Coordinates of C-alpha atoms in Angstrom, one line a residue:
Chain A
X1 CA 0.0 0.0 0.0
X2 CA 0.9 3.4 -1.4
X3 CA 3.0 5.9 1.7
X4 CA 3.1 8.5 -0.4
X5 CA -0.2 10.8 -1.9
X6 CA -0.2 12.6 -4.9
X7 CA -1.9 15.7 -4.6
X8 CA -0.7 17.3 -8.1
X9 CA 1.6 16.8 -11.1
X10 CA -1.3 13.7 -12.5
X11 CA -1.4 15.0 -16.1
X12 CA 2.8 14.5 -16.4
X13 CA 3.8 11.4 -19.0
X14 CA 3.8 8.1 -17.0
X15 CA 7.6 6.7 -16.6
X16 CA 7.5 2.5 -16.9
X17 CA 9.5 1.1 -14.5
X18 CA 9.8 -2.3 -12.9
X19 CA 9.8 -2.7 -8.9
X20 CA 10.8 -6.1 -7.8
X21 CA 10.1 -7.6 -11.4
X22 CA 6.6 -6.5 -11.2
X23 CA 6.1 -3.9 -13.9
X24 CA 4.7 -0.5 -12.2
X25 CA 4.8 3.4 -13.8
X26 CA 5.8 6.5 -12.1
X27 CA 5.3 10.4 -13.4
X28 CA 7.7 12.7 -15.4
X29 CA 9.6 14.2 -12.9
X30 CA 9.6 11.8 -10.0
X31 CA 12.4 10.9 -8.0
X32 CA 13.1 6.9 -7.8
X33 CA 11.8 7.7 -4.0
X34 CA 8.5 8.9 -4.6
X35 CA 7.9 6.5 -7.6
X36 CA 8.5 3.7 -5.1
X37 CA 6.4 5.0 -2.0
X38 CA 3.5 5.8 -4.6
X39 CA 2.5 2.2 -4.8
X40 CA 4.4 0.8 -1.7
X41 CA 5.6 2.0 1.6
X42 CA 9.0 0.3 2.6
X43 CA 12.3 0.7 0.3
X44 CA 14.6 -1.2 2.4
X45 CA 15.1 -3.1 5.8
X46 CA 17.4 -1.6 8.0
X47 CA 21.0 -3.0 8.0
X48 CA 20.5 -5.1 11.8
X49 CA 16.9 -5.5 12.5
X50 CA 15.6 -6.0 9.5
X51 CA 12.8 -3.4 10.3
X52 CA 11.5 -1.8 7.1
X53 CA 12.6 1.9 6.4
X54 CA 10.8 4.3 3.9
X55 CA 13.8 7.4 3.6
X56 CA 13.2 10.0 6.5
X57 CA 14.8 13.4 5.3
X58 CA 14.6 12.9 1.4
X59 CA 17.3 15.4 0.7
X60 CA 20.1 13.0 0.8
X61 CA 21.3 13.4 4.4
X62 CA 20.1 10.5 6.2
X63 CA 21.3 7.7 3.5
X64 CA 17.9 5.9 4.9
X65 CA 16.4 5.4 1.3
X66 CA 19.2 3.1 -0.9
X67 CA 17.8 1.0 -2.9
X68 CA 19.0 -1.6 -5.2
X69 CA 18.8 -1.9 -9.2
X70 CA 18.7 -5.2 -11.3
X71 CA 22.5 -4.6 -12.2
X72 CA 23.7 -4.9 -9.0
X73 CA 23.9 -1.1 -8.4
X74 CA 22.5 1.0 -5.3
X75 CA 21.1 4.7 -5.9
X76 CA 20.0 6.9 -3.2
X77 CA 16.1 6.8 -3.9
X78 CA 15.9 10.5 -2.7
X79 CA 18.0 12.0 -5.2
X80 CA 17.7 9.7 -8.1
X81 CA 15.7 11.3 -10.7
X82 CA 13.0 8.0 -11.9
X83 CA 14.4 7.0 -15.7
X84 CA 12.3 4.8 -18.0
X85 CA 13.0 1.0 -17.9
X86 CA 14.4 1.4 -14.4
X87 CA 14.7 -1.6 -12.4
X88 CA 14.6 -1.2 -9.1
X89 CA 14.7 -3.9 -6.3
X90 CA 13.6 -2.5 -2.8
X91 CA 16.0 -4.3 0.0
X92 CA 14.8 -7.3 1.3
X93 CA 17.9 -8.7 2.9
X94 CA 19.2 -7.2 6.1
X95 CA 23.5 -6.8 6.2
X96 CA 23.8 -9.3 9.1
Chain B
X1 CA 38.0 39.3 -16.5
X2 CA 40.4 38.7 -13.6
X3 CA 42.0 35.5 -13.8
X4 CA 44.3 35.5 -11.2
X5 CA 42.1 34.2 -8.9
X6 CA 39.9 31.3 -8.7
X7 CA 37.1 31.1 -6.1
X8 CA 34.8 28.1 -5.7
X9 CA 31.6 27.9 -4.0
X10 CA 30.5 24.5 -2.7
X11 CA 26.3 24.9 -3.0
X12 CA 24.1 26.7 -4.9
X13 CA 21.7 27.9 -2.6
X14 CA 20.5 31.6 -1.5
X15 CA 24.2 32.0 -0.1
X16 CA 26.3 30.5 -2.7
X17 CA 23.9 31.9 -5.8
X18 CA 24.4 35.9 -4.0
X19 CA 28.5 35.1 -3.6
X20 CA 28.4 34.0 -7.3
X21 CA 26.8 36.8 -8.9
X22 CA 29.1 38.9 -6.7
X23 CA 32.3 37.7 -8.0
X24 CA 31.2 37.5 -11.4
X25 CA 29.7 41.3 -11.3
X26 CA 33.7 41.8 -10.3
X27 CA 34.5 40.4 -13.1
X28 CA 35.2 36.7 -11.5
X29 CA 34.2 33.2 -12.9
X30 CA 33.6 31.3 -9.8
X31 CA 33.3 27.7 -10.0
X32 CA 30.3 26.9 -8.5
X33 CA 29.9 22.9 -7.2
X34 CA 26.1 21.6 -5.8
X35 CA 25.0 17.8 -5.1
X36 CA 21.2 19.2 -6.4
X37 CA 21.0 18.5 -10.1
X38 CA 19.0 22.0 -10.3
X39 CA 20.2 25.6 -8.1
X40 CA 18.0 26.9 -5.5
X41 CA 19.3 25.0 -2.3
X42 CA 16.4 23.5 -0.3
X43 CA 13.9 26.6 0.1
X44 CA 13.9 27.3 -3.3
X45 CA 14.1 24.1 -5.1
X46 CA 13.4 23.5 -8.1
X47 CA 11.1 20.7 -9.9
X48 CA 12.8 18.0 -11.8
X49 CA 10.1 18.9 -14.7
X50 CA 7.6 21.7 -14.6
X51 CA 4.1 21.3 -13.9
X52 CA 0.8 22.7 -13.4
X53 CA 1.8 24.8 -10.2
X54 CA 2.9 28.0 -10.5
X55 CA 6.0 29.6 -8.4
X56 CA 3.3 31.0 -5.9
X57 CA 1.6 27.7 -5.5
X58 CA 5.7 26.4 -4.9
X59 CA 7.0 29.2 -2.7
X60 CA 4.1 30.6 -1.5
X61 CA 4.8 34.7 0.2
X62 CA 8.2 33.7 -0.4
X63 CA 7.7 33.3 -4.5
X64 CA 9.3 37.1 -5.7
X65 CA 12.2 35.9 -4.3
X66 CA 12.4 32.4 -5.4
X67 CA 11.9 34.1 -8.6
X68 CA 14.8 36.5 -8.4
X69 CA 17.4 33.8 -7.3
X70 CA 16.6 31.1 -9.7
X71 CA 16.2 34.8 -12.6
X72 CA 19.5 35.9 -11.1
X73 CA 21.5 32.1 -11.5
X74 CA 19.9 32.1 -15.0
X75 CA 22.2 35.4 -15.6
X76 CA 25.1 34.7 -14.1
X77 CA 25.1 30.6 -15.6
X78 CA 27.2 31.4 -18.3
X79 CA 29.8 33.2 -16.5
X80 CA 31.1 30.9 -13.5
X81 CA 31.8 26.7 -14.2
X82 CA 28.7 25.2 -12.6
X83 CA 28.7 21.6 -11.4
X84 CA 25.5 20.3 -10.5
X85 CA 24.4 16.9 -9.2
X86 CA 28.1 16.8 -7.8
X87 CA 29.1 16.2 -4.3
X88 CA 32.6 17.7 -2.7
X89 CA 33.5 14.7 -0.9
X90 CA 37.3 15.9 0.4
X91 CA 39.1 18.6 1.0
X92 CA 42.9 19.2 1.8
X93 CA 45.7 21.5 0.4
X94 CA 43.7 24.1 -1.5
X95 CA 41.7 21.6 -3.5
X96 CA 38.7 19.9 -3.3
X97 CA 37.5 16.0 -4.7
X98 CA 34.1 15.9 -6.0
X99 CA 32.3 13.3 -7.5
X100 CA 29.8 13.8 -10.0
X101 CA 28.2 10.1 -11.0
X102 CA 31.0 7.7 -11.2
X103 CA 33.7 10.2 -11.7
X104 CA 35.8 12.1 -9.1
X105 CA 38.3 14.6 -9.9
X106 CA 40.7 17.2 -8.2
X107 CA 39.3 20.9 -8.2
X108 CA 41.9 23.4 -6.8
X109 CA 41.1 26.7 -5.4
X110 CA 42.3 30.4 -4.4
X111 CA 39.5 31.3 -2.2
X112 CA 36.7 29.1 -1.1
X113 CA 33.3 29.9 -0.4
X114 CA 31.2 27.1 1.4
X115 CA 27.8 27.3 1.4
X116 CA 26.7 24.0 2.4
X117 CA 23.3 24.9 4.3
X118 CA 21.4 22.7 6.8
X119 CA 19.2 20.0 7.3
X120 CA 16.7 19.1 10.3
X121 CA 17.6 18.7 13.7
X122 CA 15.8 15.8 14.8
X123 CA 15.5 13.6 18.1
X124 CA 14.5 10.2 18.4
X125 CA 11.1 9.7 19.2
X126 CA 9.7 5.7 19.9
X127 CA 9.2 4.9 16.4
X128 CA 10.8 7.5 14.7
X129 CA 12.2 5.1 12.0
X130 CA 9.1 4.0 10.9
X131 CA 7.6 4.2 7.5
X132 CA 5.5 7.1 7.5
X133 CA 7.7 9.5 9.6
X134 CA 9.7 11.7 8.2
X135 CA 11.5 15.0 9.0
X136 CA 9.8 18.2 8.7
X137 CA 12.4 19.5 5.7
X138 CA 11.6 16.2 4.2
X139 CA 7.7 16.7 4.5
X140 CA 8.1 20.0 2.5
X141 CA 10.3 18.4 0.1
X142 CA 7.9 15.6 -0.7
X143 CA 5.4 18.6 -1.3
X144 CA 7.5 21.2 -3.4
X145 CA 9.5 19.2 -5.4
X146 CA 7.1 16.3 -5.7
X147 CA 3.9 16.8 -5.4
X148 CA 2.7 14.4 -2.3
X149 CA 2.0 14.4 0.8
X150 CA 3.5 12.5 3.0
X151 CA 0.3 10.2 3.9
X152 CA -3.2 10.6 4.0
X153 CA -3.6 12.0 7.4
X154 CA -0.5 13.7 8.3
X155 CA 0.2 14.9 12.0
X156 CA 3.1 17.9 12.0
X157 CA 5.4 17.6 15.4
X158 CA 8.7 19.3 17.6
X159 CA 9.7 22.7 17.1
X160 CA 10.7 25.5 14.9
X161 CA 8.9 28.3 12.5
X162 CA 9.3 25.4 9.9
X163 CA 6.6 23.3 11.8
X164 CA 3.9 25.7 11.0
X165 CA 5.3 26.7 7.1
X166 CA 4.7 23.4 6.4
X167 CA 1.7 22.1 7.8
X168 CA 0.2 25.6 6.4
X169 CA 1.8 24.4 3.2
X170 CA 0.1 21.2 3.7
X171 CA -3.0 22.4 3.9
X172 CA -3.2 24.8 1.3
X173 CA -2.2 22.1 -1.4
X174 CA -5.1 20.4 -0.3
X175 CA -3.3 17.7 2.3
X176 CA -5.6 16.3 5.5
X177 CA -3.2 17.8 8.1
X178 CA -4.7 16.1 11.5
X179 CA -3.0 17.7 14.3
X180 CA 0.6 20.3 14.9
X181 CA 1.8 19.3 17.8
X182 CA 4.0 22.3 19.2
X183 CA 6.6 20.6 22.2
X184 CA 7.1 24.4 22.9
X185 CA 4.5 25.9 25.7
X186 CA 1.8 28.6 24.7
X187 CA 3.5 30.7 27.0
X188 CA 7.0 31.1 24.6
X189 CA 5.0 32.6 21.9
X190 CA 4.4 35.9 24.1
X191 CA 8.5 36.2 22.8
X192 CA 6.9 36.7 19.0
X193 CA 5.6 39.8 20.4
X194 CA 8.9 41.1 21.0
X195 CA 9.9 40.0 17.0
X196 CA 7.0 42.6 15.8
X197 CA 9.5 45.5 16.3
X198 CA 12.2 43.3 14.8
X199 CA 10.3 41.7 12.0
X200 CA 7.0 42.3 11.5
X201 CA 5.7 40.7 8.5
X202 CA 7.3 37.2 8.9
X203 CA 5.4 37.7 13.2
X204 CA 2.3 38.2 11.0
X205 CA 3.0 35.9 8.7
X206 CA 3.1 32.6 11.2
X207 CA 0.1 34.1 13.2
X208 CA -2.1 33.6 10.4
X209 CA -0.1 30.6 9.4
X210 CA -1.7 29.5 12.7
X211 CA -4.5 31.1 12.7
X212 CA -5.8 29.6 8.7
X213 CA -4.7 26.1 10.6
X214 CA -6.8 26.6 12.9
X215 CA -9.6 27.4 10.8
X216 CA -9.5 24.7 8.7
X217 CA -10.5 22.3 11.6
X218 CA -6.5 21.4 12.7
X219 CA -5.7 20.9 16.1
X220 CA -3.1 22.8 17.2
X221 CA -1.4 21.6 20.3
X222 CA 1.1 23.3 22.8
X223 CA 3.8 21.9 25.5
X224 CA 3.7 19.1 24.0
X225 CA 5.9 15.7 24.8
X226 CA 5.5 13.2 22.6
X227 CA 5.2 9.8 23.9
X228 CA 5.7 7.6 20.7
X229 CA 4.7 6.8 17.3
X230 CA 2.5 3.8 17.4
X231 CA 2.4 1.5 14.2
X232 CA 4.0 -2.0 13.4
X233 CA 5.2 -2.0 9.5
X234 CA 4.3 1.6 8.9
X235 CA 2.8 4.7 11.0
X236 CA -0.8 4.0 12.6
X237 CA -0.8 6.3 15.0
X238 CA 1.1 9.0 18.0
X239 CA 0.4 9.6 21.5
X240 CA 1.3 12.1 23.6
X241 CA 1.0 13.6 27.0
X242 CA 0.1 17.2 27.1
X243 CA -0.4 19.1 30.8
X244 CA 0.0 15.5 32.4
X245 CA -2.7 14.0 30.0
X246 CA -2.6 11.3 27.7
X247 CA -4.0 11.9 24.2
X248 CA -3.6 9.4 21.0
X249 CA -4.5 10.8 17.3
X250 CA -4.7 7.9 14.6
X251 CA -2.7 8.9 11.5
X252 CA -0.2 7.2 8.8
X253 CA 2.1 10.1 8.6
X254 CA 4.3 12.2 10.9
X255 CA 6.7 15.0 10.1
X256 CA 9.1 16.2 12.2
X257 CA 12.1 18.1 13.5
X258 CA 13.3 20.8 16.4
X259 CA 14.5 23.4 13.7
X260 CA 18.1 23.1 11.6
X261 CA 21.3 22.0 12.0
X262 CA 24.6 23.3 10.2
X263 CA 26.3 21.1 7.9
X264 CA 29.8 22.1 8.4
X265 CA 32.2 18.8 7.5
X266 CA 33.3 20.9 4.3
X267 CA 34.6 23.7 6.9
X268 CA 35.8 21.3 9.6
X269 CA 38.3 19.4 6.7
X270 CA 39.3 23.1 5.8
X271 CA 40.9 23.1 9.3
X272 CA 38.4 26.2 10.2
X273 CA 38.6 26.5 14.3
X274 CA 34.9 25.9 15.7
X275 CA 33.3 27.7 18.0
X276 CA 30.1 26.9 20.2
X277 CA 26.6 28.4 19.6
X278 CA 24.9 28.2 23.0
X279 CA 21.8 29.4 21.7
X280 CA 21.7 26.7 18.6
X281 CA 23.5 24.3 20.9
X282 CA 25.7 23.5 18.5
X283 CA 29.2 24.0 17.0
X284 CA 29.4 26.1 14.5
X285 CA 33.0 27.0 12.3
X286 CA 34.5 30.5 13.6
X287 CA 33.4 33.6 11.7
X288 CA 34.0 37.3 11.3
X289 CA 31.0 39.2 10.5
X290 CA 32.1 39.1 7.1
X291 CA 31.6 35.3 6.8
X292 CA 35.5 35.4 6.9
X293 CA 36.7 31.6 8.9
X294 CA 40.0 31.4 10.9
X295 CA 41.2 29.8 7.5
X296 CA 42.8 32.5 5.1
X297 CA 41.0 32.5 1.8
X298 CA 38.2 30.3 3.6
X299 CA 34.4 32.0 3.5
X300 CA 31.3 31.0 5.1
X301 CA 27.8 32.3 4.5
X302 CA 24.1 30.4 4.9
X303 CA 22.8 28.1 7.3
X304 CA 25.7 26.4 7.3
X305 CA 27.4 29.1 8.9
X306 CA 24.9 29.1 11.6
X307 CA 20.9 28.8 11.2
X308 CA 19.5 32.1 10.3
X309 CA 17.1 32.0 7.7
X310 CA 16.9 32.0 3.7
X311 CA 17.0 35.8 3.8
X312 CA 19.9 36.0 5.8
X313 CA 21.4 33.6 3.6
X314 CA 21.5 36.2 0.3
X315 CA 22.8 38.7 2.3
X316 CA 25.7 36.6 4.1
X317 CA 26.2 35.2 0.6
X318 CA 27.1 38.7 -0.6
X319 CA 28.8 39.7 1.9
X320 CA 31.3 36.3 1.8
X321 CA 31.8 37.5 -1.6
X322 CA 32.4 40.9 -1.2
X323 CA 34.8 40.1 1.6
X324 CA 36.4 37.8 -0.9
X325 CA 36.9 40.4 -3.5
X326 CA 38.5 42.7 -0.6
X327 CA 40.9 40.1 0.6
X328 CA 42.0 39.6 -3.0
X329 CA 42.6 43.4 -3.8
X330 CA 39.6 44.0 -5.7
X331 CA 37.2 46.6 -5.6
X332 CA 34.8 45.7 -3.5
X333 CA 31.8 48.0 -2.2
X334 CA 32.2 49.5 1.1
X335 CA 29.0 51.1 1.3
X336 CA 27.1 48.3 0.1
X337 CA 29.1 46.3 3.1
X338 CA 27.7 48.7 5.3
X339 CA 24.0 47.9 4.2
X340 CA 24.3 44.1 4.5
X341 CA 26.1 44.2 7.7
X342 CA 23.1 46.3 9.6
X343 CA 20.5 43.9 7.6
X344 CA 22.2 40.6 8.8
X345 CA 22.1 42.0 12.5
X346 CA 19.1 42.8 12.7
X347 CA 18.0 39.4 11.5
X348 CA 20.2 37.9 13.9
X349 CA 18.1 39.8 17.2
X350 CA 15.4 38.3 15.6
X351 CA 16.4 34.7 15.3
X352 CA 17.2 35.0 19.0
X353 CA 13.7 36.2 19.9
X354 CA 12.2 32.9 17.4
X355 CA 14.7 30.9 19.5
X356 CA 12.7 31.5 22.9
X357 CA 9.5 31.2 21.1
X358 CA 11.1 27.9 19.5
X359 CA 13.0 26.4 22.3
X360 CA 14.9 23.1 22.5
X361 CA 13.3 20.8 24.7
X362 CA 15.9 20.3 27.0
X363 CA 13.8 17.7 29.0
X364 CA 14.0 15.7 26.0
X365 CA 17.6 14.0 27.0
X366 CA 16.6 12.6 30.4
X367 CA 13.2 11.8 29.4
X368 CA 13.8 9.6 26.4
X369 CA 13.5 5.7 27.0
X370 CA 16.7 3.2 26.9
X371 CA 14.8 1.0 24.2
X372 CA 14.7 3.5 21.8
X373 CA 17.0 3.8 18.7
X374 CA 19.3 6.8 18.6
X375 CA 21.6 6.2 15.8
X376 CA 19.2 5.0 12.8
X377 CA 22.4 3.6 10.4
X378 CA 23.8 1.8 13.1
X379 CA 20.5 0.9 14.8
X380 CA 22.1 1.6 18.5
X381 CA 19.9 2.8 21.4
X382 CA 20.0 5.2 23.9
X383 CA 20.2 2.9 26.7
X384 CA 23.8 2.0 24.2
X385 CA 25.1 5.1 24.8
X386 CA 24.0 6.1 28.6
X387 CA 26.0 2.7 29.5
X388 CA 29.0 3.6 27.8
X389 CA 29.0 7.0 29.6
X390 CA 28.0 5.7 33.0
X391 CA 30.2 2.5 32.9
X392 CA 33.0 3.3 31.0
X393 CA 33.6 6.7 31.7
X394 CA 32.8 8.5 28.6
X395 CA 32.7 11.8 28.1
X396 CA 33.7 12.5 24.7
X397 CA 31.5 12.3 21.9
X398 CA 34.3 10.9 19.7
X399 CA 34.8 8.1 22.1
X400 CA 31.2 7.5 22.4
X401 CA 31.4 6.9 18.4
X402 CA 34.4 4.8 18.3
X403 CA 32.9 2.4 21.5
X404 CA 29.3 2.3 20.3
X405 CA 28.9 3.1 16.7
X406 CA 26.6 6.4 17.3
X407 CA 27.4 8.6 14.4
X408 CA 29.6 6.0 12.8
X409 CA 26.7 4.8 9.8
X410 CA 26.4 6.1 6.6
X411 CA 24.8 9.5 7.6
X412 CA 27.8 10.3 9.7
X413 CA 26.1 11.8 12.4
X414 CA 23.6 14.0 10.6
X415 CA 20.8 12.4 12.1
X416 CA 21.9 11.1 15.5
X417 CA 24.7 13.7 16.7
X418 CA 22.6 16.7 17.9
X419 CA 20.7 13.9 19.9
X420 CA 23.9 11.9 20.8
X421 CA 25.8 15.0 22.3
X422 CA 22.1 15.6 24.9
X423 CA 22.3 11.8 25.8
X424 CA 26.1 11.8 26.2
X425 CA 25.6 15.5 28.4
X426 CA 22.9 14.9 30.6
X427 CA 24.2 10.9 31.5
X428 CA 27.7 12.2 32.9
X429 CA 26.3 15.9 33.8
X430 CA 28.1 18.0 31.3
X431 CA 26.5 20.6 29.5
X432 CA 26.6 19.7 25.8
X433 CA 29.6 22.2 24.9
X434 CA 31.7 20.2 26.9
X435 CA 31.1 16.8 25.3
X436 CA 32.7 17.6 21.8
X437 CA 31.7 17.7 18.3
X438 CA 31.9 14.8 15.9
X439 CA 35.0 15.1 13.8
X440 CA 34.6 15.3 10.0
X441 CA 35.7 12.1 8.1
X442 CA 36.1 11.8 4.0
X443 CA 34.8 10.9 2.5
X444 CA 31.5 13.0 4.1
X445 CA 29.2 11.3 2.6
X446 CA 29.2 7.9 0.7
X447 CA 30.4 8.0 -2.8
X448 CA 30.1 4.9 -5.3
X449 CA 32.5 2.5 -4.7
X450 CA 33.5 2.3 -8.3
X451 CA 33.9 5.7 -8.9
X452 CA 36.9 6.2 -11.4
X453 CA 39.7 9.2 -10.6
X454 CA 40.6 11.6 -13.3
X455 CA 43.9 13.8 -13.3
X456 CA 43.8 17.4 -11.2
X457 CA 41.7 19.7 -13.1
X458 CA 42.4 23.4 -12.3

């Protein structure tokens, strides 16, 4: 379930992406963040617990929003501008 | 145009934007670095794409000048080396590394100009790192630069003239704002009445900021201590006790912060000596009132310098350049020096009276639980780091970080510090100056591990 609500920017083109394989679309103009937490609300688990994290200051400070893409790279959801064709793989594994 | 010298300006902000166009109005080219793929800082950020809003819908009463700064980098772009979506991730011997993507190189300087500006100073709260919660900055950001709210029924908490922007933000894009939830008492608002002489139009301002809240049906709460957030895999709900009452509001979204912090690792790798704010309890670099460090040829100007304001920001930006041009031998205008100087005082009375209506609640420190997370990276509690000052003797915030992690994650400190530095004060009865100040490390914030080095570039 979406974290996120859009309250404007509904007419901008729709962006395909794929979250966790499933195909999904975000809006021209949408950070990898928002695209995310517009149809789910967790883009990691922490690094220990395992508790699920959805970003916290969203201006890259906090480093509380990485999240992986197909190719094995990370980008900081935040400030990641969405890009067609993204794949993106929210964190499911904690570190230890 | 004056080659001999050759300034850079880490952010492109209000501060760095008005240093900028002041060197290059001497006939400077700058080189101008910022990690934001667009200029305008935080406050005046700019969409990724345009949309329907318009720059009042964005900025709101502060749109004309929005307007001018982003109208006034669109000048000056083709005249200084811009590097957006770039991060300055060291600093030593006159030169700085910044990456921008996969791709770090070696930028030297004459003079240097950081305008690195702020971010929230938060506190942990039981269940601050749930889904849902997010800081106050972050709320607005969500809003601005994106479009969305930050949940369907949003409750705004802590402290600060930002807690009221943005819930009033909130609520005139058409967000369900439940409840603001001021920790400050009633009684530290009578202060504002002293900042009516000082500034009267942003006083005015916030009153109907609270008063519209108000009016459209959102409880408005004062003295405030918040007990936790409530929720499992995502926000539910917050409680709090108010006047020795307990009170719960359902909602699946908090924001939430106790005004700004500096970021100042840029200036602590520059060697700049630090000095300590009492009233922002925090260290802050050493400056002249010209935004002049102890570091010859080193500038600071912004939020970063100290947390006064957007407005402040242009002027102290200006002034850092103007001081610049001085140092160098170039004409520099004294009576325009003159004007920002008196303009940058008086803002600075006034950010002491918001301060008292604002306050830091100090009761925060030995009223927060053992159970609850204080460094989010690292995921190490309070309790954590009350036992390493009571049993080991700590009393250095350095030593704290090297025995328990706090600060040592991938934030560095930017969340946790502010909070570490109260836990670390009130468990061994210091006050917080005398606790220390996290040390800046490179590189200050993570860069890809893959990222590929290119030659100096001058």
């Amino acid at each position: 379930m979406a974290l996120l609500k859009r309250l404007s920017r509904h007419e901008l083109p729709l962006v395909p992406f794929t979250l966790n394989g499933e195909a999904c679309s975000g809006r021209a103009g949408d950070t990898v963040l928002t695209a995310i937490l517009t149809q789910s609300d967790r883009l990691r688990l922490s690094d220990f617990s395992g508790d699920p994290r959805a970003g916290f200051c969203q201006m890259g400070a906090c480093q509380d929003c990485w999240v992986l893409t197909s190719d094995g790279g990370r980008v900081r959801a935040c400030s990641t501008a969405l890009k067609p064709e993204m794949s993106l793989r929210t964190i499911t594994e904690p570190r230890s | 145009m004056s080659d001999a010298i050759r300034p850079l300006i880490v952010g492109a902000g209000p501060a760095g934007i008005r240093a900028a166009q002041t060197l290059v109005n001497a006939g400077v080219r700058p080189v101008v670095i910022d990690e934001a793929p667009s200029s305008g800082g935080q406050i005046y950020r700019q969409r990724l794409v345009p949309d329907e809003r318009s720059a009042k819908d964005l900025y709101g009463s502060e749109a004309a000048k929005a307007i001018a700064l982003h109208e006034t980098f669109a000048q000056i772009r083709d005249r200084i080396d811009y590097l957006p979506g770039t991060l300055v991730w060291n600093l030593h011997d006159k030169a700085v590394d910044a990456v921008t993507g996969q791709r770090t190189r070696r930028i030297a300087f004459s003079h240097l100009i950081l305008a690195t500006g702020a971010t929230d100073r938060v506190l942990p709260v039981p269940g601050w790192t749930l889904p849902g919660v997010f800081t106050l900055g972050g709320s607005q950001i969500a809003l601005k630069s994106q479009g969305c709210a930050i949940g369907d029924k949003v409750v705004f908490l802590g402290s600060g003239p930002l807690l009221y922007v943005v819930a009033w933000q909130y609520v005139k894009a058409g967000a369900n704002v439940a409840a603001v939830l001021d920790t400050a008492p009633f009684s530290a608002k009578f202060h504002l009445l002293r900042g009516l002489f000082a500034q009267p139009s942003v006083v005015l301002r916030g009153f109907r900021y609270a008063a519209e809240l108000m009016a459209h049906g959102v409880a408005v709460r004062f003295g405030v201590q918040p007990a936790r957030i409530d929720g499992t895999t995502r926000v539910e709900g917050i409680v709090w006790r108010e006047r020795g009452k307990e009170h719960r509001l359902a909602c699946d979204a908090v924001g939430y912060g106790f005004s700004l912090r500096s970021e100042t690792q840029l200036a602590d790798l520059a060697g700049c000596r630090f000095t300590f704010d009492t009233r922002d309890r925090a260290w802050r670099p050493e400056r002249d009132g010209a935004g002049r460090t102890s570091v010859s040829g080193v500038y600071i100007a912004g939020d970063g310098a100290g947390i006064a304001g957007a407005d402040a920001a242009e002027l102290a930006g200006e002034r850092a350049g103007l001081a610049l041009l001085d140092d160098a031998g170039l004409p520099a205008d004294h009576a325009r020096i003159g004007v920002l100087e008196r303009k940058l005082a008086s803002i600075q009375h006034f950010r002491d009276i918001l301060e008292s209506a604002f306050p830091f609640p100090e009761a925060w420190a030995t009223s927060i639980a053992d159970d609850v997370t204080l460094c989010r990276c690292e995921e190490i509690a309070v309790g954590d780091a009350r036992a390493a000052a009571r049993d080991q003797g700590i009393s250095e915030l350095n030593r704290l970080k090297a025995l328990t992690r706090v600060g040592m994650g991938r934030c560095q400190g930017r969340m946790c510090a502010s909070a570490a530095v109260e836990v670390l004060a009130s468990t061994c009865g210091r006050s917080p100056d005398a606790v220390g100040r996290l040390r800046a490390q490179p590189p200050v914030k993570p860069i890809p591990l893959e990222v590929a080095a290119e030659g100096e570039a001058a």
